[in-house]
Amino acid sequence: MAEVRPVGIVLVSHSAAVASAVAELARGLAGVGAEVPVAPAGGTADGGLGTSAELIAEAAAAVDRGAGVAVLTDLGSAVLTVKALLAEGDELPEGTRLVDAPFVEGAVAAVVTASTGADLAAVAAAASEAYTYRKE
């Protein structure tokens, strides 16, 4: 039987603490035994608030298992940084995709879906569908 390669997840926030906390939450809600590679890429290289192309590229390389990498972001310049990396074409692993999704709910949906062995399209769709979660 062929080994199932999981989709990797990168969580890009302007804050290292926020990115790490969302990664921890998503991993925890995916359950014990979920083997989804998740990496936070928060803040700048010197620990400040902002985004770092280098940290994002390192995180994407760390979670890449050959099944694609879903990147979720928090705010505007994080999106722009990921788009710039994608446009460069050689900074992120092949099959890396910026996912339009709410940061926290989308991250949880992405990690839970990836833990089932779903492909990148299904992981991205689940994360994006998190926009429709109603809280009333």
PDB file of C-alpha atoms in Angstrom:
ATOM      1  CA  MET A   1       0.000   0.000   0.000  1.00  0.00           C
ATOM      2  CA  ALA A   2       1.348   3.429  -0.929  1.00  0.00           C
ATOM      3  CA  GLU A   3       2.337   5.809   1.810  1.00  0.00           C
ATOM      4  CA  VAL A   4      -0.054   8.733   2.171  1.00  0.00           C
ATOM      5  CA  ARG A   5       1.831  11.998   2.133  1.00  0.00           C
ATOM      6  CA  PRO A   6       0.086  14.725   4.083  1.00  0.00           C
ATOM      7  CA  VAL A   7      -0.459  18.250   2.881  1.00  0.00           C
ATOM      8  CA  GLY A   8       1.712  20.668   4.841  1.00  0.00           C
ATOM      9  CA  ILE A   9       0.228  23.722   6.508  1.00  0.00           C
ATOM     10  CA  VAL A  10       1.997  27.055   7.082  1.00  0.00           C
ATOM     11  CA  LEU A  11       0.398  29.693   9.305  1.00  0.00           C
ATOM     12  CA  VAL A  12       1.648  33.214   8.601  1.00  0.00           C
ATOM     13  CA  SER A  13       0.896  35.885  11.179  1.00  0.00           C
ATOM     14  CA  HIS A  14       2.373  39.242  12.027  1.00  0.00           C
ATOM     15  CA  SER A  15       2.987  37.829  15.497  1.00  0.00           C
ATOM     16  CA  ALA A  16       5.120  34.782  16.290  1.00  0.00           C
ATOM     17  CA  ALA A  17       2.984  34.145  19.378  1.00  0.00           C
ATOM     18  CA  VAL A  18      -0.255  34.200  17.394  1.00  0.00           C
ATOM     19  CA  ALA A  19       1.098  31.904  14.667  1.00  0.00           C
ATOM     20  CA  SER A  20       2.389  29.429  17.265  1.00  0.00           C
ATOM     21  CA  ALA A  21      -0.836  29.501  19.281  1.00  0.00           C
ATOM     22  CA  VAL A  22      -3.022  28.895  16.220  1.00  0.00           C
ATOM     23  CA  ALA A  23      -0.745  26.032  15.142  1.00  0.00           C
ATOM     24  CA  GLU A  24      -1.024  24.502  18.622  1.00  0.00           C
ATOM     25  CA  LEU A  25      -4.809  24.891  18.618  1.00  0.00           C
ATOM     26  CA  ALA A  26      -5.206  23.348  15.170  1.00  0.00           C
ATOM     27  CA  ARG A  27      -2.933  20.414  16.028  1.00  0.00           C
ATOM     28  CA  GLY A  28      -4.793  19.851  19.285  1.00  0.00           C
ATOM     29  CA  LEU A  29      -8.211  19.867  17.658  1.00  0.00           C
ATOM     30  CA  ALA A  30      -7.054  17.505  14.906  1.00  0.00           C
ATOM     31  CA  GLY A  31      -6.597  14.906  17.617  1.00  0.00           C
ATOM     32  CA  VAL A  32      -4.014  12.491  18.848  1.00  0.00           C
ATOM     33  CA  GLY A  33      -2.184  10.684  16.101  1.00  0.00           C
ATOM     34  CA  ALA A  34      -2.776  13.303  13.440  1.00  0.00           C
ATOM     35  CA  GLU A  35       0.451  13.420  11.457  1.00  0.00           C
ATOM     36  CA  VAL A  36       0.002  16.744   9.722  1.00  0.00           C
ATOM     37  CA  PRO A  37       3.094  18.894   9.364  1.00  0.00           C
ATOM     38  CA  VAL A  38       2.180  22.374  10.592  1.00  0.00           C
ATOM     39  CA  ALA A  39       4.603  25.278  10.914  1.00  0.00           C
ATOM     40  CA  PRO A  40       4.054  28.768  12.254  1.00  0.00           C
ATOM     41  CA  ALA A  41       5.792  31.611  10.414  1.00  0.00           C
ATOM     42  CA  GLY A  42       5.102  34.585  12.590  1.00  0.00           C
ATOM     43  CA  GLY A  43       6.728  37.931  13.030  1.00  0.00           C
ATOM     44  CA  THR A  44      10.089  39.068  11.780  1.00  0.00           C
ATOM     45  CA  ALA A  45      13.442  37.316  12.019  1.00  0.00           C
ATOM     46  CA  ASP A  46      14.437  39.547  14.952  1.00  0.00           C
ATOM     47  CA  GLY A  47      11.252  38.713  16.883  1.00  0.00           C
ATOM     48  CA  GLY A  48       9.285  41.854  16.067  1.00  0.00           C
ATOM     49  CA  LEU A  49       5.823  42.262  14.611  1.00  0.00           C
ATOM     50  CA  GLY A  50       5.594  41.927  10.837  1.00  0.00           C
ATOM     51  CA  THR A  51       6.217  39.266   8.223  1.00  0.00           C
ATOM     52  CA  SER A  52       9.394  37.639   6.988  1.00  0.00           C
ATOM     53  CA  ALA A  53       9.766  36.071   3.555  1.00  0.00           C
ATOM     54  CA  GLU A  54      12.648  34.013   4.902  1.00  0.00           C
ATOM     55  CA  LEU A  55      10.620  32.594   7.797  1.00  0.00           C
ATOM     56  CA  ILE A  56       7.749  31.763   5.452  1.00  0.00           C
ATOM     57  CA  ALA A  57      10.042  29.992   2.975  1.00  0.00           C
ATOM     58  CA  GLU A  58      11.730  28.054   5.801  1.00  0.00           C
ATOM     59  CA  ALA A  59       8.362  26.986   7.237  1.00  0.00           C
ATOM     60  CA  ALA A  60       7.090  25.862   3.830  1.00  0.00           C
ATOM     61  CA  ALA A  61      10.223  23.800   3.216  1.00  0.00           C
ATOM     62  CA  ALA A  62       9.911  22.246   6.679  1.00  0.00           C
ATOM     63  CA  VAL A  63       6.322  21.005   6.128  1.00  0.00           C
ATOM     64  CA  ASP A  64       6.646  19.946   2.487  1.00  0.00           C
ATOM     65  CA  ARG A  65       6.102  16.199   2.115  1.00  0.00           C
ATOM     66  CA  GLY A  66       5.394  16.275  -1.625  1.00  0.00           C
ATOM     67  CA  ALA A  67       1.598  16.616  -1.406  1.00  0.00           C
ATOM     68  CA  GLY A  68       1.505  20.411  -1.496  1.00  0.00           C
ATOM     69  CA  VAL A  69       1.620  23.161   1.072  1.00  0.00           C
ATOM     70  CA  ALA A  70      -1.379  25.254   2.122  1.00  0.00           C
ATOM     71  CA  VAL A  71      -0.465  28.715   3.398  1.00  0.00           C
ATOM     72  CA  LEU A  72      -2.934  30.655   5.538  1.00  0.00           C
ATOM     73  CA  THR A  73      -2.311  34.263   6.508  1.00  0.00           C
ATOM     74  CA  ASP A  74      -3.707  36.758   8.975  1.00  0.00           C
ATOM     75  CA  LEU A  75      -3.477  40.295   7.556  1.00  0.00           C
ATOM     76  CA  GLY A  76      -2.743  42.245   4.371  1.00  0.00           C
ATOM     77  CA  SER A  77       1.043  42.395   4.240  1.00  0.00           C
ATOM     78  CA  ALA A  78       1.278  38.696   5.094  1.00  0.00           C
ATOM     79  CA  VAL A  79      -0.825  38.026   2.002  1.00  0.00           C
ATOM     80  CA  LEU A  80       1.381  40.309  -0.090  1.00  0.00           C
ATOM     81  CA  THR A  81       4.541  38.617   1.155  1.00  0.00           C
ATOM     82  CA  VAL A  82       3.241  35.151   0.278  1.00  0.00           C
ATOM     83  CA  LYS A  83       2.045  36.368  -3.136  1.00  0.00           C
ATOM     84  CA  ALA A  84       5.502  37.832  -3.815  1.00  0.00           C
ATOM     85  CA  LEU A  85       7.149  34.529  -2.872  1.00  0.00           C
ATOM     86  CA  LEU A  86       4.767  32.614  -5.140  1.00  0.00           C
ATOM     87  CA  ALA A  87       5.459  35.027  -8.010  1.00  0.00           C
ATOM     88  CA  GLU A  88       9.217  34.517  -7.643  1.00  0.00           C
ATOM     89  CA  GLY A  89       8.570  30.871  -8.356  1.00  0.00           C
ATOM     90  CA  ASP A  90      11.578  29.289  -6.672  1.00  0.00           C
ATOM     91  CA  GLU A  91      11.292  30.339  -3.034  1.00  0.00           C
ATOM     92  CA  LEU A  92       8.453  28.003  -2.031  1.00  0.00           C
ATOM     93  CA  PRO A  93       8.049  24.263  -2.665  1.00  0.00           C
ATOM     94  CA  GLU A  94       6.216  23.202  -5.791  1.00  0.00           C
ATOM     95  CA  GLY A  95       2.522  22.869  -5.049  1.00  0.00           C
ATOM     96  CA  THR A  96       2.398  25.696  -2.519  1.00  0.00           C
ATOM     97  CA  ARG A  97      -0.945  27.472  -2.464  1.00  0.00           C
ATOM     98  CA  LEU A  98      -2.138  30.618  -0.716  1.00  0.00           C
ATOM     99  CA  VAL A  99      -5.542  29.791   0.759  1.00  0.00           C
ATOM    100  CA  ASP A 100      -8.230  32.442   1.149  1.00  0.00           C
ATOM    101  CA  ALA A 101      -9.591  31.518   4.561  1.00  0.00           C
ATOM    102  CA  PRO A 102     -10.154  32.959   8.020  1.00  0.00           C
ATOM    103  CA  PHE A 103      -6.956  32.487   9.986  1.00  0.00           C
ATOM    104  CA  VAL A 104      -8.062  30.561  13.084  1.00  0.00           C
ATOM    105  CA  GLU A 105     -11.106  28.663  11.796  1.00  0.00           C
ATOM    106  CA  GLY A 106      -9.432  28.030   8.452  1.00  0.00           C
ATOM    107  CA  ALA A 107      -6.293  26.684  10.105  1.00  0.00           C
ATOM    108  CA  VAL A 108      -8.315  24.244  12.199  1.00  0.00           C
ATOM    109  CA  ALA A 109     -10.318  23.100   9.168  1.00  0.00           C
ATOM    110  CA  ALA A 110      -7.142  22.725   7.079  1.00  0.00           C
ATOM    111  CA  VAL A 111      -5.299  20.658   9.676  1.00  0.00           C
ATOM    112  CA  VAL A 112      -8.302  18.452  10.479  1.00  0.00           C
ATOM    113  CA  THR A 113      -8.937  17.831   6.770  1.00  0.00           C
ATOM    114  CA  ALA A 114      -5.262  17.178   6.038  1.00  0.00           C
ATOM    115  CA  SER A 115      -5.228  14.649   8.890  1.00  0.00           C
ATOM    116  CA  THR A 116      -7.706  12.526   6.903  1.00  0.00           C
ATOM    117  CA  GLY A 117      -5.239  12.208   4.024  1.00  0.00           C
ATOM    118  CA  ALA A 118      -7.118  14.673   1.835  1.00  0.00           C
ATOM    119  CA  ASP A 119      -5.334  16.333  -1.071  1.00  0.00           C
ATOM    120  CA  LEU A 120      -4.382  20.009  -1.333  1.00  0.00           C
ATOM    121  CA  ALA A 121      -7.589  20.994  -3.148  1.00  0.00           C
ATOM    122  CA  ALA A 122      -9.745  19.450  -0.408  1.00  0.00           C
ATOM    123  CA  VAL A 123      -7.650  21.020   2.357  1.00  0.00           C
ATOM    124  CA  ALA A 124      -7.913  24.443   0.710  1.00  0.00           C
ATOM    125  CA  ALA A 125     -11.656  24.034   0.170  1.00  0.00           C
ATOM    126  CA  ALA A 126     -12.243  23.070   3.803  1.00  0.00           C
ATOM    127  CA  ALA A 127     -10.251  26.062   5.021  1.00  0.00           C
ATOM    128  CA  SER A 128     -12.099  28.424   2.690  1.00  0.00           C
ATOM    129  CA  GLU A 129     -15.483  27.022   3.738  1.00  0.00           C
ATOM    130  CA  ALA A 130     -14.710  28.209   7.252  1.00  0.00           C
ATOM    131  CA  TYR A 131     -15.905  31.650   6.078  1.00  0.00           C
ATOM    132  CA  THR A 132     -19.441  30.273   6.207  1.00  0.00           C
ATOM    133  CA  TYR A 133     -19.311  29.117   9.840  1.00  0.00           C
ATOM    134  CA  ARG A 134     -22.078  30.935  11.655  1.00  0.00           C
ATOM    135  CA  LYS A 135     -21.799  31.816  15.319  1.00  0.00           C
ATOM    136  CA  GLU A 136     -25.360  32.824  15.948  1.00  0.00           C
TER     137      GLU A 136
END
